mmCIF file with all atom_site columns, C-alpha atoms and ligand atoms in Angstrom:
data_model
loop_
_atom_site.group_PDB
_atom_site.id
_atom_site.type_symbol
_atom_site.label_atom_id
_atom_site.label_alt_id
_atom_site.label_comp_id
_atom_site.label_asym_id
_atom_site.label_entity_id
_atom_site.label_seq_id
_atom_site.pdbx_PDB_ins_code
_atom_site.Cartn_x
_atom_site.Cartn_y
_atom_site.Cartn_z
_atom_site.occupancy
_atom_site.B_iso_or_equiv
_atom_site.pdbx_formal_charge
_atom_site.auth_seq_id
_atom_site.auth_comp_id
_atom_site.auth_asym_id
_atom_site.auth_atom_id
_atom_site.pdbx_PDB_model_num
ATOM   1  C  CA  . MET A 1 1  ? 3.331   5.341   -19.765 1.00 43.00 ? 1   MET A CA  1
ATOM   2  C  CA  . THR A 1 2  ? 3.693   1.605   -20.246 1.00 47.00 ? 2   THR A CA  1
ATOM   3  C  CA  . MET A 1 3  ? 0.818   -0.809  -20.436 1.00 46.00 ? 3   MET A CA  1
ATOM   4  C  CA  . ALA A 1 4  ? 0.359   -3.380  -17.706 1.00 46.00 ? 4   ALA A CA  1
ATOM   5  C  CA  . HIS A 1 5  ? 3.090   -5.903  -18.258 1.00 50.00 ? 5   HIS A CA  1
ATOM   6  C  CA  . ASP A 1 6  ? 4.283   -9.148  -16.811 1.00 56.00 ? 6   ASP A CA  1
ATOM   7  C  CA  . HIS A 1 7  ? 6.643   -7.670  -14.302 1.00 60.00 ? 7   HIS A CA  1
ATOM   8  C  CA  . ASP A 1 8  ? 8.587   -9.551  -11.695 1.00 68.00 ? 8   ASP A CA  1
ATOM   9  C  CA  . ARG A 1 9  ? 6.339   -10.439 -8.803  1.00 77.00 ? 9   ARG A CA  1
ATOM   10 C  CA  . LYS A 1 10 ? 9.249   -9.611  -6.508  1.00 82.00 ? 10  LYS A CA  1
ATOM   11 C  CA  . ASP A 1 11 ? 8.575   -5.968  -7.306  1.00 84.00 ? 11  ASP A CA  1
ATOM   12 C  CA  . CYS A 1 12 ? 5.058   -6.353  -5.974  1.00 84.00 ? 12  CYS A CA  1
ATOM   13 C  CA  . LEU A 1 13 ? 6.271   -8.070  -2.826  1.00 81.00 ? 13  LEU A CA  1
ATOM   14 C  CA  . ALA A 1 14 ? 8.837   -5.349  -2.256  1.00 83.00 ? 14  ALA A CA  1
ATOM   15 C  CA  . MET A 1 15 ? 6.098   -2.808  -2.666  1.00 83.00 ? 15  MET A CA  1
ATOM   16 C  CA  . PHE A 1 16 ? 3.868   -4.558  -0.167  1.00 79.00 ? 16  PHE A CA  1
ATOM   17 C  CA  . ALA A 1 17 ? 6.716   -4.629  2.301   1.00 79.00 ? 17  ALA A CA  1
ATOM   18 C  CA  . LYS A 1 18 ? 7.136   -0.875  1.954   1.00 83.00 ? 18  LYS A CA  1
ATOM   19 C  CA  . LEU A 1 19 ? 3.435   -0.214  1.961   1.00 78.00 ? 19  LEU A CA  1
ATOM   20 C  CA  . SER A 1 20 ? 2.928   -0.566  5.688   1.00 70.00 ? 20  SER A CA  1
ATOM   21 C  CA  . GLU A 1 21 ? 5.687   1.963   6.306   1.00 76.00 ? 21  GLU A CA  1
ATOM   22 C  CA  . TYR A 1 22 ? 4.222   4.166   3.626   1.00 74.00 ? 22  TYR A CA  1
ATOM   23 C  CA  . LEU A 1 23 ? 0.897   4.156   5.459   1.00 71.00 ? 23  LEU A CA  1
ATOM   24 C  CA  . ASP A 1 24 ? 2.644   5.316   8.588   1.00 69.00 ? 24  ASP A CA  1
ATOM   25 C  CA  . ASN A 1 25 ? 4.431   8.026   6.609   1.00 71.00 ? 25  ASN A CA  1
ATOM   26 C  CA  . GLU A 1 26 ? 7.765   6.604   7.601   1.00 75.00 ? 26  GLU A CA  1
ATOM   27 C  CA  . LEU A 1 27 ? 9.160   6.639   4.109   1.00 78.00 ? 27  LEU A CA  1
ATOM   28 C  CA  . ASP A 1 28 ? 11.098  9.357   2.389   1.00 85.00 ? 28  ASP A CA  1
ATOM   29 C  CA  . GLU A 1 29 ? 9.756   11.045  -0.700  1.00 86.00 ? 29  GLU A CA  1
ATOM   30 C  CA  . LEU A 1 30 ? 11.783  8.898   -3.052  1.00 88.00 ? 30  LEU A CA  1
ATOM   31 C  CA  . THR A 1 31 ? 10.429  5.632   -1.678  1.00 86.00 ? 31  THR A CA  1
ATOM   32 C  CA  . CYS A 1 32 ? 6.879   6.964   -1.768  1.00 84.00 ? 32  CYS A CA  1
ATOM   33 C  CA  . LYS A 1 33 ? 7.460   7.811   -5.399  1.00 88.00 ? 33  LYS A CA  1
ATOM   34 C  CA  . ASP A 1 34 ? 8.745   4.270   -6.028  1.00 88.00 ? 34  ASP A CA  1
ATOM   35 C  CA  . ILE A 1 35 ? 5.535   2.856   -4.616  1.00 86.00 ? 35  ILE A CA  1
ATOM   36 C  CA  . GLU A 1 36 ? 3.384   5.234   -6.610  1.00 86.00 ? 36  GLU A CA  1
ATOM   37 C  CA  . ASP A 1 37 ? 5.351   4.503   -9.770  1.00 90.00 ? 37  ASP A CA  1
ATOM   38 C  CA  . HIS A 1 38 ? 4.904   0.786   -9.275  1.00 89.00 ? 38  HIS A CA  1
ATOM   39 C  CA  . ALA A 1 39 ? 1.187   1.216   -8.608  1.00 88.00 ? 39  ALA A CA  1
ATOM   40 C  CA  . GLY A 1 40 ? 0.986   3.303   -11.765 1.00 89.00 ? 40  GLY A CA  1
ATOM   41 C  CA  . GLU A 1 41 ? 2.151   0.334   -13.834 1.00 88.00 ? 41  GLU A CA  1
ATOM   42 C  CA  . CYS A 1 42 ? 0.745   -2.562  -11.876 1.00 88.00 ? 42  CYS A CA  1
ATOM   43 C  CA  . ILE A 1 43 ? -3.025  -2.738  -11.890 1.00 87.00 ? 43  ILE A CA  1
ATOM   44 C  CA  . PRO A 1 44 ? -3.437  -5.219  -8.987  1.00 83.00 ? 44  PRO A CA  1
ATOM   45 C  CA  . CYS A 1 45 ? -1.121  -3.126  -6.814  1.00 85.00 ? 45  CYS A CA  1
ATOM   46 C  CA  . LYS A 1 46 ? -2.878  0.076   -7.826  1.00 87.00 ? 46  LYS A CA  1
ATOM   47 C  CA  . ALA A 1 47 ? -6.269  -1.358  -6.896  1.00 85.00 ? 47  ALA A CA  1
ATOM   48 C  CA  . CYS A 1 48 ? -4.875  -2.487  -3.599  1.00 81.00 ? 48  CYS A CA  1
ATOM   49 C  CA  . LEU A 1 49 ? -3.274  0.864   -2.840  1.00 81.00 ? 49  LEU A CA  1
ATOM   50 C  CA  . GLU A 1 50 ? -6.474  2.704   -3.657  1.00 82.00 ? 50  GLU A CA  1
ATOM   51 C  CA  . THR A 1 51 ? -8.544  0.425   -1.470  1.00 80.00 ? 51  THR A CA  1
ATOM   52 C  CA  . LEU A 1 52 ? -6.201  1.081   1.417   1.00 77.00 ? 52  LEU A CA  1
ATOM   53 C  CA  . ARG A 1 53 ? -6.261  4.802   0.797   1.00 74.00 ? 53  ARG A CA  1
ATOM   54 C  CA  . GLN A 1 54 ? -10.034 4.868   0.667   1.00 74.00 ? 54  GLN A CA  1
ATOM   55 C  CA  . THR A 1 55 ? -10.174 2.972   3.917   1.00 70.00 ? 55  THR A CA  1
ATOM   56 C  CA  . ILE A 1 56 ? -7.856  5.468   5.534   1.00 65.00 ? 56  ILE A CA  1
ATOM   57 C  CA  . GLY A 1 57 ? -9.709  8.380   3.995   1.00 62.00 ? 57  GLY A CA  1
ATOM   58 C  CA  . LEU A 1 58 ? -12.957 7.055   5.367   1.00 57.00 ? 58  LEU A CA  1
ATOM   59 C  CA  . CYS A 1 59 ? -11.426 6.660   8.771   1.00 55.00 ? 59  CYS A CA  1
ATOM   60 C  CA  . ARG A 1 60 ? -10.048 10.197  8.706   1.00 54.00 ? 60  ARG A CA  1
ATOM   61 C  CA  . SER A 1 61 ? -13.299 11.721  7.532   1.00 56.00 ? 61  SER A CA  1
ATOM   62 C  CA  . LEU A 1 62 ? -14.912 10.312  10.649  1.00 53.00 ? 62  LEU A CA  1
ATOM   63 C  CA  . ALA A 1 63 ? -12.319 12.109  12.746  1.00 51.00 ? 63  ALA A CA  1
ATOM   64 C  CA  . PRO A 1 64 ? -12.729 15.813  11.946  1.00 52.00 ? 64  PRO A CA  1
ATOM   65 C  CA  . ASP A 1 65 ? -9.566  16.926  13.707  1.00 57.00 ? 65  ASP A CA  1
ATOM   66 C  CA  . GLU A 1 66 ? -7.394  14.790  11.425  1.00 54.00 ? 66  GLU A CA  1
ATOM   67 C  CA  . LYS A 1 67 ? -5.930  12.492  13.978  1.00 56.00 ? 67  LYS A CA  1
ATOM   68 C  CA  . PRO A 1 68 ? -3.342  10.074  12.724  1.00 59.00 ? 68  PRO A CA  1
ATOM   69 C  CA  . VAL A 1 69 ? -4.618  6.636   11.800  1.00 60.00 ? 69  VAL A CA  1
ATOM   70 C  CA  . PRO A 1 70 ? -5.291  4.869   15.118  1.00 65.00 ? 70  PRO A CA  1
ATOM   71 C  CA  . GLU A 1 71 ? -2.682  2.286   15.946  1.00 72.00 ? 71  GLU A CA  1
ATOM   72 C  CA  . ALA A 1 72 ? -5.149  -0.605  16.064  1.00 72.00 ? 72  ALA A CA  1
ATOM   73 C  CA  . PHE A 1 73 ? -6.414  0.361   12.638  1.00 69.00 ? 73  PHE A CA  1
ATOM   74 C  CA  . SER A 1 74 ? -2.934  0.686   11.235  1.00 71.00 ? 74  SER A CA  1
ATOM   75 C  CA  . ASN A 1 75 ? -2.104  -2.748  12.651  1.00 76.00 ? 75  ASN A CA  1
ATOM   76 C  CA  . ARG A 1 76 ? -5.146  -4.191  10.921  1.00 74.00 ? 76  ARG A CA  1
ATOM   77 C  CA  . LEU A 1 77 ? -3.971  -2.721  7.639   1.00 74.00 ? 77  LEU A CA  1
ATOM   78 C  CA  . LYS A 1 78 ? -0.538  -4.193  8.174   1.00 76.00 ? 78  LYS A CA  1
ATOM   79 C  CA  . ALA A 1 79 ? -2.078  -7.610  8.778   1.00 80.00 ? 79  ALA A CA  1
ATOM   80 C  CA  . LEU A 1 80 ? -4.078  -7.199  5.584   1.00 74.00 ? 80  LEU A CA  1
ATOM   81 C  CA  . ILE A 1 81 ? -0.973  -6.267  3.633   1.00 73.00 ? 81  ILE A CA  1
ATOM   82 C  CA  . GLN A 1 82 ? 0.858   -9.280  5.028   1.00 78.00 ? 82  GLN A CA  1
ATOM   83 C  CA  . LYS A 1 83 ? -2.020  -11.527 4.077   1.00 79.00 ? 83  LYS A CA  1
ATOM   84 C  CA  . MET A 1 84 ? -2.066  -10.156 0.560   1.00 72.00 ? 84  MET A CA  1
ATOM   85 C  CA  . SER A 1 85 ? 1.658   -10.519 0.115   1.00 74.00 ? 85  SER A CA  1
ATOM   86 C  CA  . ARG A 1 86 ? 1.435   -14.100 1.345   1.00 78.00 ? 86  ARG A CA  1
ATOM   87 C  CA  . GLU A 1 87 ? -1.309  -14.833 -1.178  1.00 74.00 ? 87  GLU A CA  1
ATOM   88 C  CA  . LYS A 1 88 ? 0.860   -13.381 -3.911  1.00 63.00 ? 88  LYS A CA  1
ATOM   89 C  CA  . THR A 1 89 ? 3.722   -15.638 -2.893  1.00 61.00 ? 89  THR A CA  1
ATOM   90 C  CA  . THR A 1 90 ? 1.692   -18.834 -2.926  1.00 60.00 ? 90  THR A CA  1
ATOM   91 C  CA  . SER A 1 91 ? -0.365  -18.228 -6.068  1.00 53.00 ? 91  SER A CA  1
HETATM 92 ZN ZN1 . ZN  B 2 .  ? 2.722   -4.928  -8.530  1.00 59.56 ? 101 ZN  B ZN1 1
#
């Protein structure tokens, strides 16, 4: 495993773009693996992914019958992802 390196920020942006689909489970296994691989090497992206997962996990634990993430909630996550990717672009 490589140490955190100065990778192309475009990789991060591409990951963020895929992330909202990933959260909806719309991605195939290979793309999910891409995202997880990137998060494995990119600490800011990993932190972000884990925060999102925890948020979803929390939401699901409140719904014992394992409903899918409510649409409004998923939309909020998408807005958050968009905001973060915008911040990455401008910084
Ligand atoms: Zn990244």
